[in-house]
Amino acid sequence: MMWSWSYVQEILPTLLRGLLVTVEATVLGYALALVLGLAIAVLRHSAGRVTGQVLRWAVEFVRSTPLLVQLFFLFYVLPGFGITLGALATGVIGLGVHYATYTSEVYRSGIESVPRGQWEAATALSLPSRRVWTGVVLPQAVPKVIPALGNYVIAMFKDTPLLLGITVLEMLGSAYKAGSESYRMLEPVTLVGLLFVAVSVLAGLLVRRLERRYGN
C-alpha cells in the first residue's frame, strides 16, 4: 500500500477534531483526578481509622483493575441500575476516578513530607483543622509533588484511546472510522501516532520545566 498525501489532506481535519476530543477528555479527567485525589489523601490522613481503611482498600481496588474494565462497567453496566451517562462524560469520570487513586498517593507522600514540628505547632496554636490544611500543610506539600503530578497527565493522554471501547470518537476512534470507510489504515493510524508523539513531547517539556522549578 502506497502512502497517499491526498488522502492525508482528506482525513486530517477529522483526526484533528478527534484530537480536540482527546485533549478535552484529558483536561477534564485530569482536573477531576487532581481534585478527587487530594480529597482522598486528606481524608485518609485526617479521618478515622475505619474511613481510612475503607479508602485504602477502595484505592487498591481501582488501581488493581484495568481502566478499560472500569469504563465498560460505567458505560454498559450502570444503565441497568438506572444510571445513564453520555459516552464522553463516562470517559471523563472513568479517567478521573482511575487516576485519582494515583494522584492521591502522590499527594499523600507530599503530606507526609511536611515536618512533624509544623503539625505540632498548629496543634499548639489550636488552629482549626481547615486552617491547618489550607494554611500550613497543603502550601508546603503540594509544590513538592507538582512534577510527579505532571507525569500523570501524559499517562492519561496516552490512555484516552481506551475510550473507543465506549464509543467516544477521540483521535484513534476517528482514525479507525476513517480507515474502515476507505479501507486504508496506513495513513490514519500513522498520523494518530505522530499526533500522540507531538502532544506528548510538548507535555513532557512542560513537565520538565515544572521539575526544574519545583524539584529542588
CSV table of C-alpha atoms in Angstrom, one decimal:
chain,number,residue,atom,x,y,z
A,1,MET,CA,0.0,0.0,0.0
A,2,MET,CA,1.5,3.3,-1.1
A,3,TRP,CA,1.3,6.5,1.0
A,4,SER,CA,-1.3,8.9,-0.3
A,5,TRP,CA,-0.9,12.6,0.5
A,6,SER,CA,-4.2,13.5,-1.0
A,7,TYR,CA,-5.9,11.0,1.4
A,8,VAL,CA,-3.9,12.6,4.3
A,9,GLN,CA,-5.4,16.0,3.4
A,10,GLU,CA,-8.8,14.5,3.3
A,11,ILE,CA,-8.8,12.9,6.7
A,12,LEU,CA,-6.6,15.3,8.7
A,13,PRO,CA,-9.5,17.6,9.7
A,14,THR,CA,-11.4,14.6,11.1
A,15,LEU,CA,-8.3,13.5,13.0
A,16,LEU,CA,-7.8,17.0,14.4
A,17,ARG,CA,-11.4,17.0,15.6
A,18,GLY,CA,-10.7,13.7,17.3
A,19,LEU,CA,-7.6,15.3,18.8
A,20,LEU,CA,-9.7,18.0,20.3
A,21,VAL,CA,-12.0,15.4,21.9
A,22,THR,CA,-8.9,13.6,23.2
A,23,VAL,CA,-7.5,16.8,24.8
A,24,GLU,CA,-10.9,17.6,26.2
A,25,ALA,CA,-11.2,14.2,27.9
A,26,THR,CA,-7.7,14.5,29.2
A,27,VAL,CA,-8.0,18.0,30.6
A,28,LEU,CA,-11.4,17.3,32.3
A,29,GLY,CA,-10.3,13.9,33.5
A,30,TYR,CA,-7.1,15.3,34.9
A,31,ALA,CA,-8.8,18.1,36.7
A,32,LEU,CA,-11.1,15.5,38.3
A,33,ALA,CA,-8.2,13.3,39.3
A,34,LEU,CA,-6.4,16.3,40.9
A,35,VAL,CA,-9.4,17.3,43.0
A,36,LEU,CA,-10.6,13.8,43.9
A,37,GLY,CA,-7.1,12.6,44.6
A,38,LEU,CA,-6.5,15.5,47.0
A,39,ALA,CA,-9.8,14.8,48.8
A,40,ILE,CA,-8.9,11.1,49.2
A,41,ALA,CA,-5.4,11.9,50.5
A,42,VAL,CA,-6.7,14.4,53.1
A,43,LEU,CA,-9.5,12.1,54.2
A,44,ARG,CA,-7.1,9.2,54.6
A,45,HIS,CA,-4.9,11.3,56.8
A,46,SER,CA,-7.5,13.1,58.9
A,47,ALA,CA,-10.5,10.8,59.0
A,48,GLY,CA,-10.9,8.0,61.5
A,49,ARG,CA,-9.3,4.6,61.2
A,50,VAL,CA,-12.3,2.9,59.7
A,51,THR,CA,-12.8,5.5,57.0
A,52,GLY,CA,-9.1,5.5,56.3
A,53,GLN,CA,-9.1,1.7,55.8
A,54,VAL,CA,-12.2,1.8,53.5
A,55,LEU,CA,-10.5,4.5,51.4
A,56,ARG,CA,-7.2,2.5,51.3
A,57,TRP,CA,-9.0,-0.6,50.0
A,58,ALA,CA,-11.1,1.4,47.5
A,59,VAL,CA,-7.9,2.9,46.1
A,60,GLU,CA,-6.2,-0.5,45.9
A,61,PHE,CA,-9.3,-2.0,44.2
A,62,VAL,CA,-9.4,0.7,41.5
A,63,ARG,CA,-5.6,0.5,40.9
A,64,SER,CA,-5.8,-3.2,40.6
A,65,THR,CA,-8.4,-3.4,37.9
A,66,PRO,CA,-7.9,-2.4,34.3
A,67,LEU,CA,-9.1,1.0,33.3
A,68,LEU,CA,-11.0,-0.5,30.3
A,69,VAL,CA,-13.0,-2.7,32.6
A,70,GLN,CA,-13.9,0.3,34.7
A,71,LEU,CA,-15.0,2.2,31.6
A,72,PHE,CA,-17.1,-0.8,30.5
A,73,PHE,CA,-18.8,-1.0,33.9
A,74,LEU,CA,-19.6,2.7,34.0
A,75,PHE,CA,-21.0,2.8,30.4
A,76,TYR,CA,-22.6,-0.6,30.0
A,77,VAL,CA,-23.5,-1.9,33.5
A,78,LEU,CA,-24.7,1.3,35.3
A,79,PRO,CA,-27.6,1.9,32.9
A,80,GLY,CA,-29.0,-1.4,34.2
A,81,PHE,CA,-29.3,0.3,37.6
A,82,GLY,CA,-30.9,3.4,36.1
A,83,ILE,CA,-27.7,5.5,35.9
A,84,THR,CA,-27.0,6.6,32.3
A,85,LEU,CA,-24.3,9.0,31.2
A,86,GLY,CA,-23.1,10.2,27.9
A,87,ALA,CA,-20.0,8.5,26.4
A,88,LEU,CA,-17.7,11.4,26.9
A,89,ALA,CA,-18.9,12.1,30.4
A,90,THR,CA,-18.4,8.5,31.2
A,91,GLY,CA,-14.9,8.6,29.8
A,92,VAL,CA,-14.0,11.7,31.8
A,93,ILE,CA,-15.3,10.2,35.1
A,94,GLY,CA,-13.6,6.9,34.4
A,95,LEU,CA,-10.3,8.5,33.7
A,96,GLY,CA,-10.6,10.9,36.6
A,97,VAL,CA,-11.5,8.3,39.2
A,98,HIS,CA,-8.9,5.8,38.0
A,99,TYR,CA,-6.1,8.4,38.0
A,100,ALA,CA,-7.3,9.9,41.3
A,101,THR,CA,-6.1,6.8,43.0
A,102,TYR,CA,-2.6,7.5,41.7
A,103,THR,CA,-2.6,11.2,42.4
A,104,SER,CA,-3.9,10.5,46.0
A,105,GLU,CA,-0.7,8.6,46.7
A,106,VAL,CA,1.4,11.4,45.3
A,107,TYR,CA,-0.4,13.9,47.5
A,108,ARG,CA,-0.1,11.6,50.5
A,109,SER,CA,3.7,11.5,50.0
A,110,GLY,CA,3.8,15.3,50.0
A,111,ILE,CA,1.6,15.5,53.1
A,112,GLU,CA,3.9,13.0,54.9
A,113,SER,CA,6.9,15.1,54.0
A,114,VAL,CA,5.7,18.1,56.0
A,115,PRO,CA,7.9,18.3,59.1
A,116,ARG,CA,6.2,16.9,62.2
A,117,GLY,CA,7.0,20.1,64.0
A,118,GLN,CA,4.6,22.0,61.7
A,119,TRP,CA,1.8,19.8,62.8
A,120,GLU,CA,2.7,20.1,66.5
A,121,ALA,CA,2.9,23.9,66.2
A,122,ALA,CA,-0.5,24.1,64.5
A,123,THR,CA,-1.9,21.9,67.3
A,124,ALA,CA,-0.3,24.1,70.0
A,125,LEU,CA,-1.8,27.2,68.4
A,126,SER,CA,-5.3,25.4,68.5
A,127,LEU,CA,-5.8,26.2,64.8
A,128,PRO,CA,-9.0,24.7,63.3
A,129,SER,CA,-8.5,21.7,61.1
A,130,ARG,CA,-9.4,23.6,57.9
A,131,ARG,CA,-6.9,26.3,58.7
A,132,VAL,CA,-4.2,23.7,59.4
A,133,TRP,CA,-4.7,22.1,56.0
A,134,THR,CA,-5.1,25.3,53.9
A,135,GLY,CA,-2.6,27.5,55.7
A,136,VAL,CA,0.1,25.1,56.9
A,137,VAL,CA,0.1,21.6,55.3
A,138,LEU,CA,-1.0,21.9,51.7
A,139,PRO,CA,1.1,25.0,50.9
A,140,GLN,CA,4.1,23.0,51.8
A,141,ALA,CA,3.0,19.6,50.5
A,142,VAL,CA,1.6,20.4,47.1
A,143,PRO,CA,4.5,22.3,45.4
A,144,LYS,CA,6.8,19.3,46.2
A,145,VAL,CA,4.7,16.9,44.3
A,146,ILE,CA,3.8,19.0,41.2
A,147,PRO,CA,6.4,17.4,39.0
A,148,ALA,CA,5.1,13.9,39.9
A,149,LEU,CA,1.5,15.0,39.3
A,150,GLY,CA,2.5,16.4,35.9
A,151,ASN,CA,3.7,13.0,34.7
A,152,TYR,CA,0.2,11.6,35.1
A,153,VAL,CA,-1.3,14.0,32.6
A,154,ILE,CA,0.9,12.4,29.9
A,155,ALA,CA,-0.1,8.9,31.0
A,156,MET,CA,-3.8,9.8,30.9
A,157,PHE,CA,-3.4,11.4,27.5
A,158,LYS,CA,-1.9,8.1,26.2
A,159,ASP,CA,-4.8,6.1,27.8
A,160,THR,CA,-7.5,8.0,26.0
A,161,PRO,CA,-7.7,5.5,23.1
A,162,LEU,CA,-9.4,3.2,25.6
A,163,LEU,CA,-12.4,5.5,25.3
A,164,LEU,CA,-13.0,4.0,21.9
A,165,GLY,CA,-14.4,1.0,23.8
A,166,ILE,CA,-17.3,3.1,25.0
A,167,THR,CA,-18.0,4.7,21.6
A,168,VAL,CA,-16.1,8.0,22.2
A,169,LEU,CA,-14.8,9.2,18.8
A,170,GLU,CA,-11.5,10.5,20.1
A,171,MET,CA,-8.4,10.6,17.9
A,172,LEU,CA,-7.9,6.8,17.5
A,173,GLY,CA,-11.6,6.3,17.1
A,174,SER,CA,-11.8,8.9,14.4
A,175,ALA,CA,-8.8,7.2,12.6
A,176,TYR,CA,-10.4,3.8,12.9
A,177,LYS,CA,-13.7,5.2,11.5
A,178,ALA,CA,-12.0,6.9,8.6
A,179,GLY,CA,-9.9,3.8,7.8
A,180,SER,CA,-12.9,1.5,7.9
A,181,GLU,CA,-14.8,3.6,5.4
A,182,SER,CA,-11.8,3.9,3.0
A,183,TYR,CA,-10.2,0.5,3.7
A,184,ARG,CA,-6.9,2.4,4.2
A,185,MET,CA,-5.4,2.2,7.7
A,186,LEU,CA,-1.8,3.2,6.9
A,187,GLU,CA,-2.3,7.0,6.8
A,188,PRO,CA,-4.9,7.4,9.7
A,189,VAL,CA,-3.1,5.2,12.2
A,190,THR,CA,0.3,6.7,11.3
A,191,LEU,CA,-1.0,10.2,11.7
A,192,VAL,CA,-2.5,9.3,15.0
A,193,GLY,CA,0.8,8.0,16.2
A,194,LEU,CA,2.6,11.2,15.1
A,195,LEU,CA,0.0,13.4,16.8
A,196,PHE,CA,0.3,11.5,20.0
A,197,VAL,CA,4.1,11.9,19.9
A,198,ALA,CA,3.9,15.6,19.2
A,199,VAL,CA,1.5,16.4,22.0
A,200,SER,CA,3.3,14.0,24.4
A,201,VAL,CA,6.6,15.7,23.7
A,202,LEU,CA,5.2,19.1,24.3
A,203,ALA,CA,3.6,18.0,27.5
A,204,GLY,CA,6.9,16.3,28.5
A,205,LEU,CA,8.8,19.6,28.0
A,206,LEU,CA,6.3,21.4,30.3
A,207,VAL,CA,6.7,18.7,32.9
A,208,ARG,CA,10.5,19.0,32.8
A,209,ARG,CA,10.1,22.7,33.4
A,210,LEU,CA,8.0,22.0,36.4
A,211,GLU,CA,10.6,19.6,37.7
A,212,ARG,CA,13.3,22.2,37.4
A,213,ARG,CA,11.1,24.8,39.1
A,214,TYR,CA,9.7,22.7,41.9
A,215,GLY,CA,12.0,19.7,42.1
A,216,ASN,CA,14.5,21.2,44.4
